[in-house]
CSV table of C-alpha atoms and ligand atoms in Angstrom, one decimal:
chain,number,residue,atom,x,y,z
A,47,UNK,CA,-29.6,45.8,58.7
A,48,UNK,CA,-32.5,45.6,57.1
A,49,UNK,CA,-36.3,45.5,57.7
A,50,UNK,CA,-38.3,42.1,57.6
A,51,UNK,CA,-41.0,43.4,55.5
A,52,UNK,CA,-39.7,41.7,52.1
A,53,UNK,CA,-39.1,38.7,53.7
A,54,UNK,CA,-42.9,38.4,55.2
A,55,UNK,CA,-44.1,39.8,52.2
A,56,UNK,CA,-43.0,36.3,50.7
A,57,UNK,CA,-43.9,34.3,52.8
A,58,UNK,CA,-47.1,33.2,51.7
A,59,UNK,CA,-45.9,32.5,48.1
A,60,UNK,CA,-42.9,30.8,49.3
A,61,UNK,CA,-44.0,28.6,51.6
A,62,UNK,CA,-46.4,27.1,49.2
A,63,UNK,CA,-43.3,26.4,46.7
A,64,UNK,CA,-41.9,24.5,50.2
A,65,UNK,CA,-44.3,22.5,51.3
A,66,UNK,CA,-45.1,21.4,47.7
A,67,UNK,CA,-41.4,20.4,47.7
A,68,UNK,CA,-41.0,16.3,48.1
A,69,UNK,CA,-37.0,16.3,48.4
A,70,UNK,CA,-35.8,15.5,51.3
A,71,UNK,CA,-31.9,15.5,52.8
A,72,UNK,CA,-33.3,12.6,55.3
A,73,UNK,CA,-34.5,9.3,54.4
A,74,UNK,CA,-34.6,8.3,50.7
A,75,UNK,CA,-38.6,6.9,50.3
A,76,UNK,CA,-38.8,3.1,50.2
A,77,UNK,CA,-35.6,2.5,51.6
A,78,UNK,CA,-37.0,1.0,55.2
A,79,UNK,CA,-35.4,-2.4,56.2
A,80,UNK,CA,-36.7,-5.4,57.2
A,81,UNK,CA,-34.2,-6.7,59.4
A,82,UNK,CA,-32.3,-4.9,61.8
A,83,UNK,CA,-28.9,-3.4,62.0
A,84,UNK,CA,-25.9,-5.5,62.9
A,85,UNK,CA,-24.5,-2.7,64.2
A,86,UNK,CA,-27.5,-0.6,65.5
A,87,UNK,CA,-30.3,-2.1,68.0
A,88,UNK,CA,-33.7,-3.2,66.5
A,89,UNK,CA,-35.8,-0.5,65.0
A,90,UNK,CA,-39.0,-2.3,66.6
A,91,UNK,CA,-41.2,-0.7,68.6
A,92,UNK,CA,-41.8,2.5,69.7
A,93,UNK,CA,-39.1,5.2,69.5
A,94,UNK,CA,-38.0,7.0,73.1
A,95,UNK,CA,-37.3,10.0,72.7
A,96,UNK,CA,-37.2,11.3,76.5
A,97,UNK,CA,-33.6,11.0,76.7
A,98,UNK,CA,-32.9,13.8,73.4
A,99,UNK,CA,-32.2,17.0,74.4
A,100,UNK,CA,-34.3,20.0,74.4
A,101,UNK,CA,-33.9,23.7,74.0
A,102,UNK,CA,-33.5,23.9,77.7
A,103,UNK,CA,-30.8,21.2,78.5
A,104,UNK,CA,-28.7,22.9,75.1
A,105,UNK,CA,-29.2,26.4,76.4
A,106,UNK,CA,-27.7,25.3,79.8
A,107,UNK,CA,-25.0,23.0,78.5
A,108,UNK,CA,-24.1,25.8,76.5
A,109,UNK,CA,-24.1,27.8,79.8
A,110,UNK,CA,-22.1,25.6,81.5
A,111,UNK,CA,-19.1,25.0,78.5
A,112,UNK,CA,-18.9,29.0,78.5
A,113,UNK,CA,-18.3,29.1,82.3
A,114,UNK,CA,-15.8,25.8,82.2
A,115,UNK,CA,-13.8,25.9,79.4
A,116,UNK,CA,-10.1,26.0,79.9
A,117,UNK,CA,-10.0,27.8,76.6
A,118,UNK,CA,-12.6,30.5,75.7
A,119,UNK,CA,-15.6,29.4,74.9
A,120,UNK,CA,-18.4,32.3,73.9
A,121,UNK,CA,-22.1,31.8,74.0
A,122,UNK,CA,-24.3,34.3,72.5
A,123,UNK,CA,-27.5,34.9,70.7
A,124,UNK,CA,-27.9,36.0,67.7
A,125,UNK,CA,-29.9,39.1,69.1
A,126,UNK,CA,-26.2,39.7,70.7
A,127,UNK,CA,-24.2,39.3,67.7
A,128,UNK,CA,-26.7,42.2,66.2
A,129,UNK,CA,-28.5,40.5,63.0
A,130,UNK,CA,-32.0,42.2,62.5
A,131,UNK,CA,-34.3,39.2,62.4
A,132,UNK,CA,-32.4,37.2,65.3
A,133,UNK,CA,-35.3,34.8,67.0
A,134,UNK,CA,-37.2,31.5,65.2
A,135,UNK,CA,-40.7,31.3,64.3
A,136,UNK,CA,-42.2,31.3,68.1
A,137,UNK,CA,-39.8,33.5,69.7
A,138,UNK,CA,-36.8,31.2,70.4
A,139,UNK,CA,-33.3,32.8,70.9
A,140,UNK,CA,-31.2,31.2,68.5
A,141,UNK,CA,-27.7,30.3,69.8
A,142,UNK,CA,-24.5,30.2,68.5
A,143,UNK,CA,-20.8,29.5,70.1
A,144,UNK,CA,-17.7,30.5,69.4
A,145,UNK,CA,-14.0,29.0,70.2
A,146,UNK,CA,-10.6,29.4,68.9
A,147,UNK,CA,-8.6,32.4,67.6
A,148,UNK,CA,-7.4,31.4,64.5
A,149,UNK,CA,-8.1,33.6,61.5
A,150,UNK,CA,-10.1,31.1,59.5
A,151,UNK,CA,-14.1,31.0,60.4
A,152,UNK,CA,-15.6,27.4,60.6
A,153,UNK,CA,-19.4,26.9,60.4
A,154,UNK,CA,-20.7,24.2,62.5
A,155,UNK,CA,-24.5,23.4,62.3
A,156,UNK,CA,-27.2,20.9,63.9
A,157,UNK,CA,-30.2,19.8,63.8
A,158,UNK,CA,-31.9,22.3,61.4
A,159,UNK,CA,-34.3,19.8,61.0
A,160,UNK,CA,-35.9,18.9,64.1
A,161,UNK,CA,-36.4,15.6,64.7
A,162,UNK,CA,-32.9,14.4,63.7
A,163,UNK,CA,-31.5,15.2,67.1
A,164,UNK,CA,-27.8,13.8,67.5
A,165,UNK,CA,-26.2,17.2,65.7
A,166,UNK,CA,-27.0,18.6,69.0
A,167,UNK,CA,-25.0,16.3,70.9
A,168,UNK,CA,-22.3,15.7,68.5
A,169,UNK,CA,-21.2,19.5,68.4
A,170,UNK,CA,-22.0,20.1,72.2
A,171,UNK,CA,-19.3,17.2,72.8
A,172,UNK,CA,-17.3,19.1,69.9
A,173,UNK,CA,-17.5,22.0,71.6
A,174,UNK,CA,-16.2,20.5,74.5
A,175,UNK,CA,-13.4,19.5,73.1
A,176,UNK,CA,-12.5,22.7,71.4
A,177,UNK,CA,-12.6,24.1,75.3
A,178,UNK,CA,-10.8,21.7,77.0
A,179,UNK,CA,-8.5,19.5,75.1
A,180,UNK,CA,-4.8,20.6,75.2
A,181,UNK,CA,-3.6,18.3,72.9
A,182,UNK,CA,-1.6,19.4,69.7
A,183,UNK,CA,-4.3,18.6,67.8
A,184,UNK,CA,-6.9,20.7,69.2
A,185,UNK,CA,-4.0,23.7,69.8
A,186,UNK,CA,-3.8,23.2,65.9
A,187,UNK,CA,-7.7,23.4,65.6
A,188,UNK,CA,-7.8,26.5,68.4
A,189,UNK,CA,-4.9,28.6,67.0
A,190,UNK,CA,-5.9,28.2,62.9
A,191,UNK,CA,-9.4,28.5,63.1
A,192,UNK,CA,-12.5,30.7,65.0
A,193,UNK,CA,-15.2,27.9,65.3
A,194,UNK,CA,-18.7,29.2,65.1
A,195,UNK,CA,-21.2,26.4,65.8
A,196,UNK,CA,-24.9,26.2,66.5
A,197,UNK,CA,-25.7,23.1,68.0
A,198,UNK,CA,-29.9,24.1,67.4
A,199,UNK,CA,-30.7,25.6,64.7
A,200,UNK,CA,-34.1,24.7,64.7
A,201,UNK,CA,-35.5,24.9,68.1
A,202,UNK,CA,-39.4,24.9,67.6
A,203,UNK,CA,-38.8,21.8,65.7
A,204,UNK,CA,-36.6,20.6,68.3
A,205,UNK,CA,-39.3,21.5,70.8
A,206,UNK,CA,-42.3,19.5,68.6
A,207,UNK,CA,-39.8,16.7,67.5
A,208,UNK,CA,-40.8,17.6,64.0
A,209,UNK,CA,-38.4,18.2,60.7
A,210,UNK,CA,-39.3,21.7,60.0
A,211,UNK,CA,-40.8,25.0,61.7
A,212,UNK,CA,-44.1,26.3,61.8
A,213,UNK,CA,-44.7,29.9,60.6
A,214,UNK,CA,-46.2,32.0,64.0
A,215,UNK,CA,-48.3,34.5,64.1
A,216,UNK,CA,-47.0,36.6,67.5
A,217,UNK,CA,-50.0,38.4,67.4
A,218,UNK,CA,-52.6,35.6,68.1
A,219,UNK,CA,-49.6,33.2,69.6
A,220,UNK,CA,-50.5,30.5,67.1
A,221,UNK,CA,-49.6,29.1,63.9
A,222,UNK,CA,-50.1,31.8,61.1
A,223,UNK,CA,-52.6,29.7,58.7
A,224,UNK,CA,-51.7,29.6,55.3
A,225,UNK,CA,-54.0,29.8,52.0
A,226,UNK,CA,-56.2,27.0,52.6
A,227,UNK,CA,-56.3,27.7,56.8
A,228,UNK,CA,-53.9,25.1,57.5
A,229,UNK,CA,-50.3,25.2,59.3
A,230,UNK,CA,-47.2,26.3,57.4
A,231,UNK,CA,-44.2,23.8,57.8
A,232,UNK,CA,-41.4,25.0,56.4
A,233,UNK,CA,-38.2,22.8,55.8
A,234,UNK,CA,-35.4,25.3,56.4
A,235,UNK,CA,-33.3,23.4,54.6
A,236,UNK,CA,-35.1,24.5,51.6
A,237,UNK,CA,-35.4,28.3,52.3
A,238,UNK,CA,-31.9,30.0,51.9
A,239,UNK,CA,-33.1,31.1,48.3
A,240,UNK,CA,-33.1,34.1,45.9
A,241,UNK,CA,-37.1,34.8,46.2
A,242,UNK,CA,-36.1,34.8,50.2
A,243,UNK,CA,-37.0,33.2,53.2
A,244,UNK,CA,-40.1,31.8,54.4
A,245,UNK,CA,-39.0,31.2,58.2
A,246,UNK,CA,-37.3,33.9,60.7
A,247,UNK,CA,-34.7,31.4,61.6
A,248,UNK,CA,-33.8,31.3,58.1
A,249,UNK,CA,-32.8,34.7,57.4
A,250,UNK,CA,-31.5,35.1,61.0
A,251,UNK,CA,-29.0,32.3,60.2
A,252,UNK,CA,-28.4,34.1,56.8
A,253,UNK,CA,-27.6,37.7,58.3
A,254,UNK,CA,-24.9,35.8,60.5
A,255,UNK,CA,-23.9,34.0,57.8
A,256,UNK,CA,-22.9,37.3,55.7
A,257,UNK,CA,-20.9,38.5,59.0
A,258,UNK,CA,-19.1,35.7,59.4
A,259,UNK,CA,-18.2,34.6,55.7
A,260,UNK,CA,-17.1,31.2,56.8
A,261,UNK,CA,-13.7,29.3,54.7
A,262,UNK,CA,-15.7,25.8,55.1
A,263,UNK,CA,-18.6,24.2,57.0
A,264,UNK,CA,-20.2,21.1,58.1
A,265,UNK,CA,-24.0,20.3,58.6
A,266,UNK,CA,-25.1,17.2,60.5
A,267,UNK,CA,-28.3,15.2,59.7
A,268,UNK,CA,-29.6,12.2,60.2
A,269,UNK,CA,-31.4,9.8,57.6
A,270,UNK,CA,-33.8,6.4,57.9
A,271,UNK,CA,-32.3,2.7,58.0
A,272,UNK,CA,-30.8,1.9,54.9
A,273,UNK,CA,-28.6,-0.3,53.1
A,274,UNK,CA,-25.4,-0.2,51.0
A,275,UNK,CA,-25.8,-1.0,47.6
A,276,UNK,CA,-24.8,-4.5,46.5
A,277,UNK,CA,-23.8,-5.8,50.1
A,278,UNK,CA,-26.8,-4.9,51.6
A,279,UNK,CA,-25.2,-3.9,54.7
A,280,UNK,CA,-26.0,-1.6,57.2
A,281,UNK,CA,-24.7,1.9,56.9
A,282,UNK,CA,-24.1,3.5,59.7
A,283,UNK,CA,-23.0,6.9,58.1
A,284,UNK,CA,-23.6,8.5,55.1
A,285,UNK,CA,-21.4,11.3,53.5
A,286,UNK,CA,-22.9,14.4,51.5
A,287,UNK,CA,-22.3,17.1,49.2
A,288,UNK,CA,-25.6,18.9,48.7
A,289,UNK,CA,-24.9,20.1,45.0
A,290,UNK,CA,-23.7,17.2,43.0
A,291,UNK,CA,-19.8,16.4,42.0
A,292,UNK,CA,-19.2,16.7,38.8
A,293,UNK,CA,-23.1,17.2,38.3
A,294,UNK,CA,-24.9,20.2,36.9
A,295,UNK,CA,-23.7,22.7,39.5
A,296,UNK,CA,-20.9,22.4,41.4
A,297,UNK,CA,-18.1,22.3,39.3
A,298,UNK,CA,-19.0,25.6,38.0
A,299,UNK,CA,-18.8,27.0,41.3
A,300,UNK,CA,-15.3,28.7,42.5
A,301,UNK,CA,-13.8,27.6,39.2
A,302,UNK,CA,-14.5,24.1,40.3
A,303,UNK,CA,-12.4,24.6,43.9
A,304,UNK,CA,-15.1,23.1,45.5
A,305,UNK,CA,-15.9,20.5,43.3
A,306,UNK,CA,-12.5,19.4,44.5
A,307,UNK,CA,-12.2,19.9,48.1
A,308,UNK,CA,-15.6,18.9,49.1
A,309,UNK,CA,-14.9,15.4,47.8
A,310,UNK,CA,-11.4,15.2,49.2
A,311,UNK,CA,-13.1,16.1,52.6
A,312,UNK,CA,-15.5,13.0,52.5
A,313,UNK,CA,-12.5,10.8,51.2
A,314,UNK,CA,-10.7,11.8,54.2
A,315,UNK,CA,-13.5,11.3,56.2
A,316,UNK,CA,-14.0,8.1,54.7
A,317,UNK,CA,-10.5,6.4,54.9
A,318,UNK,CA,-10.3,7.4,58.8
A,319,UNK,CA,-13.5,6.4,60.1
A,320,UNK,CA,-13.4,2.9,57.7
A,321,UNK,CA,-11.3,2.2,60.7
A,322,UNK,CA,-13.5,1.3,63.0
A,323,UNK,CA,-15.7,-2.2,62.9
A,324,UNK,CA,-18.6,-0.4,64.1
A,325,UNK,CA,-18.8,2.4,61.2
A,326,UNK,CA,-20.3,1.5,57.9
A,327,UNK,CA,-19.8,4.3,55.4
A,328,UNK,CA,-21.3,5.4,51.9
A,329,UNK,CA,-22.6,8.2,50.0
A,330,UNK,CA,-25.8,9.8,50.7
A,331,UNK,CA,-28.4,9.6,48.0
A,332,UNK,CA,-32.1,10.0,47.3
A,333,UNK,CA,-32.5,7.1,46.2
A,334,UNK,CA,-32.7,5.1,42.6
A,335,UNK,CA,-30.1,6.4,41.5
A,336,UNK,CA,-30.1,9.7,42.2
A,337,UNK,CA,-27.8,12.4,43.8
A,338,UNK,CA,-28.8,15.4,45.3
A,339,UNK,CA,-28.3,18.9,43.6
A,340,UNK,CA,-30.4,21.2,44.8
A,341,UNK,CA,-30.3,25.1,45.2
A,342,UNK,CA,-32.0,25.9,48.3
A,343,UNK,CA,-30.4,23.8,51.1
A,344,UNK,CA,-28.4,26.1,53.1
A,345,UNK,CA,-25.2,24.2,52.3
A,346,UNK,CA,-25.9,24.8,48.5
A,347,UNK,CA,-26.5,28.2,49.2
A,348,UNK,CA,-23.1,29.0,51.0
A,349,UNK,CA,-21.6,27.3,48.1
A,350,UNK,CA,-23.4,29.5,45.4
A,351,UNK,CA,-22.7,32.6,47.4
A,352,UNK,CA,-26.4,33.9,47.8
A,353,UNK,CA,-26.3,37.5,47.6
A,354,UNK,CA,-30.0,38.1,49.1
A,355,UNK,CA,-31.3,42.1,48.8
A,356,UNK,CA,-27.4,43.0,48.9
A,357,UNK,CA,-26.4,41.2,52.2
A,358,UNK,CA,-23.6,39.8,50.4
A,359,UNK,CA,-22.6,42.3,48.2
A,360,UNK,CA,-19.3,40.9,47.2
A,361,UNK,CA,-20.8,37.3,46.9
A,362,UNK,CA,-18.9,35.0,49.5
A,363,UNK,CA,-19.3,31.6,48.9
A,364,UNK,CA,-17.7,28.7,50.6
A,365,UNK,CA,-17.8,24.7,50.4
A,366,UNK,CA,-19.8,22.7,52.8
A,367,UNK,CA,-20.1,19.3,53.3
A,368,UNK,CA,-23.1,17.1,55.6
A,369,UNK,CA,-23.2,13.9,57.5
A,370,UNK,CA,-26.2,11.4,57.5
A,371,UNK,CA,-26.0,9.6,60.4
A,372,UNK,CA,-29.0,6.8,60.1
A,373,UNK,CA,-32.4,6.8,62.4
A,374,UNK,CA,-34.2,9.5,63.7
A,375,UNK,CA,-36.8,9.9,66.0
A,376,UNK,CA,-39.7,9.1,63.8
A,377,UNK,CA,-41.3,5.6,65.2
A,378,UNK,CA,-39.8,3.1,63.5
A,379,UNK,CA,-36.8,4.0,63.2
A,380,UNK,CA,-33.7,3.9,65.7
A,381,UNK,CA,-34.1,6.6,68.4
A,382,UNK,CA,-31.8,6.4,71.6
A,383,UNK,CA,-30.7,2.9,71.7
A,384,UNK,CA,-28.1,3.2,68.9
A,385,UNK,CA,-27.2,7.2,70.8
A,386,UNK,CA,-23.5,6.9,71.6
A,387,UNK,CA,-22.6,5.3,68.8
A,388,UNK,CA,-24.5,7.5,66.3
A,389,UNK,CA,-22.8,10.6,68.5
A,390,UNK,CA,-19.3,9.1,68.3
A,391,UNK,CA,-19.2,8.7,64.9
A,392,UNK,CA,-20.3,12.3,63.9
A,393,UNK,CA,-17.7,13.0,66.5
A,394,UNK,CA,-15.0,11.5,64.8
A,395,UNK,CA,-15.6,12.5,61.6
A,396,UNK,CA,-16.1,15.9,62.6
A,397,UNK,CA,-12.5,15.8,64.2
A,398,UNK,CA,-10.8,14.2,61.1
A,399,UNK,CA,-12.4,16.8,58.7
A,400,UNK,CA,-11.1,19.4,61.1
A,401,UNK,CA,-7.6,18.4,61.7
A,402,UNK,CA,-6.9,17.1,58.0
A,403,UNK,CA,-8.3,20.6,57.0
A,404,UNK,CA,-5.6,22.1,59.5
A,405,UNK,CA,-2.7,20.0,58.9
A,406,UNK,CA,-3.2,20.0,54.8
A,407,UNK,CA,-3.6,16.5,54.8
A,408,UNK,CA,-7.4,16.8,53.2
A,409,UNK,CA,-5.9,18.9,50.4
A,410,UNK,CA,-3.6,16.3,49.4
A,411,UNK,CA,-6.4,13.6,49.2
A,412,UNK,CA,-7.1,12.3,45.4
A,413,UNK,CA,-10.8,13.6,44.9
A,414,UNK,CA,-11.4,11.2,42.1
A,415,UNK,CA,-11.6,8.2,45.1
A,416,UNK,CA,-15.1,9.9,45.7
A,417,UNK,CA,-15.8,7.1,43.3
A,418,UNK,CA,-14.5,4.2,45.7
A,419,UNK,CA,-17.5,5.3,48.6
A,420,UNK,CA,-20.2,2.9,48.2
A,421,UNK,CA,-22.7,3.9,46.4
A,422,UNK,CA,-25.5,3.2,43.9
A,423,UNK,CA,-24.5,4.1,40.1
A,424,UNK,CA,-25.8,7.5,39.1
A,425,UNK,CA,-28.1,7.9,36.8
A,426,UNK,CA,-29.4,11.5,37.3
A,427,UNK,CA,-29.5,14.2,39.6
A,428,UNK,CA,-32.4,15.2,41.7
A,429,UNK,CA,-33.1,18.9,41.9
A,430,UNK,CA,-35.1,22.0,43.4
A,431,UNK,CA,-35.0,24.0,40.1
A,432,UNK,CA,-34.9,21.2,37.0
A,433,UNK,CA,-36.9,17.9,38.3
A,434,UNK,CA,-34.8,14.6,37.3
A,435,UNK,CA,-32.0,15.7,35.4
A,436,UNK,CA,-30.5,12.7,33.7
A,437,UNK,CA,-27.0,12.4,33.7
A,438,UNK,CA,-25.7,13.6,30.2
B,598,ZN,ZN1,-31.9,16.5,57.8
């Protein structure tokens, strides 16, 4: 336990770093089509958004899997599970479920950023699964691993439909101005870092984090339109690892363990869901050139085994991967036409990471066919703590 004071004491100084911060884990800039997707509807027009679902409709979903589950599925809040900052910015419980009883812990997140909204659904229908489907597979899944996934981990920016949260003030009820009297948006997938965490949710999620000490984890996103490199078609779903292979970072972490499995996960993922007509697959880039390799992502921060003011003491770390699954609910872009299909494939590739994690099959894959995903040649790395690093 621990009081909240240091991580308030930041706040102000930290969330300026954040906003100032132009990297992104959505849409690469500049990458917005001009003709729609063969396989997703028309972009045009205005996005509806009144079929996503809100912090309501998960809370009672979440109510209802708990009471219906064949096999036991527990709902909490992270007030129950006893962490010491345990709501988000405006007060939100923030909810997490468990299933299975194997003696592996699997992290499962969604929607940390707001307005990508399918993450939700994709690990509600997860969960689902996990409670109800008696098939080898899922016995497999149910008697190797304890799932823990939090199908909201951002509910105020669920709520306003926006990427990050807002920094509250509980006393006035408002948004907590920052230096220059505006609102403070903070990406929390940029505040899992050593100087600490601008947003309650973040070092909520953290404290939970430490008691659980997850073996693996997936995070689920969703990016703009965009196109693969060279055939210029559609991609449906993009495949991430938030700190580089064989860039500056990660094969230095683990003595390069994850360096290794994270790419055989995506390979995996990547020859099972190539599959299907209707999934276009590549890697997930900024853009240019560029991979990711940042530091403060939550992902990269499991992976580098923060150890913040000695809630980690013996420095856990484990691998993570995300999924990209294009359009969001910014106008423009795809909203709910292209919904069953974007929820489908997360789905999927969500249950072939799982299983071929359980039957050994991922650990088999050649990690080196990273290179066969489509995918623009790299020429550097873009970071939270260098700029541009070129590759050497
Ligand atoms: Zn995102």
């Amino acid at each position: 336990m621990q009081s909240t004071k240091p991580a308030r004491s930041n706040r102000r100084r930290l969330a300026a770093v954040v906003t100032a911060a132009s990297l992104m884990l959505a849409a690469p800039a500049g990458v917005a089509p001009a003709m729609a997707s063969a396989n997703f509807p028309s972009p045009n027009g205005q996005t509806n958004i009144s079929s996503i679902l809100t912090y309501a409709d998960v809370q009672k979903e979440l109510q209802k899997l708990e009471q219906t589950s064949r096999f036991n599925v527990d709902v909490f809040t992270l007030a129950e599970a006893g962490t010491s900052v345990n709501t988000s910015e405006q007060g939100r419980d923030l909810y997490v479920a468990t299933v299975g009883t194997g003696p592996e812990d699997v992290w499962l997140q969604g929607r940390i950023h707001g307005n990508e909204p399918y993450g939700t659904e994709s690990l509600l229908t997860l969960l689902k699964d996990l409670g109800s489907n008696g098939s080898p597979d899922y016995n497999l899944l149910r008697e190797k691993y304890t799932f823990h996934i939090i199908p909201m981990y951002n509910p105020d920016g669920s709520e306003e439909n926006i990427r990050q949260t807002i920094l509250w003030d509980d006393l006035t009820g408002s948004p907590e101005p920052g230096e220059n009297g505006r609102e403070q948006r903070i990406d929390l997938n940029r505040d899992w870092t050593e100087a600490g965490f601008a947003a309650k949710e973040s070092l909520a999620f953290y404290e939970y984090w430490t008691m659980v000490k997850p073996d693996f984890g997936v995070d689920i996103h969703h990016q703009g339109l965009k196109q693969q490199w060279e055939t210029g078609d559609d991609v449906t779903l993009s495949l991430g690892i938030s700190l580089a292979p064989g860039g500056p970072t990660l094969p230095g972490l683990a003595d390069g363990a994850y360096d290794v499995l994270t790419r055989q996960m995506m390979v995996h993922v990547f020859d099972e869901l190539s599959k299907y007509g209707s999934i276009n697959i590549d890697r997930y880039q900024v853009g240019n050139g560029l991979e990711i390799d940042i530091k403060g992502g939550v992902v990269s921060a499991m992976m580098l085994g923060l150890d913040y003011q000695g809630l980690n003491p013996e420095g856990h770390s484990n691998p993570v991967v995300f999924l990209e699954t294009s359009g969001n609910t910014s106008d423009g872009s795809l909203g709910q036409k292209a919904r069953g299909k974007s929820v489908r494939q997360n789905v999927l590739a969500l249950e072939e990471l799982l299983i071929g994690m359980a039957t050994g099959e991922i650990q088999q894959e050649d990690p080196e066919r990273w290179d066969e995903i489509p995918h623009q040649p790299t020429t550097g790395y873009q970071t939270d703590y260098a700029g541009i690093v070129p590759v050497q």
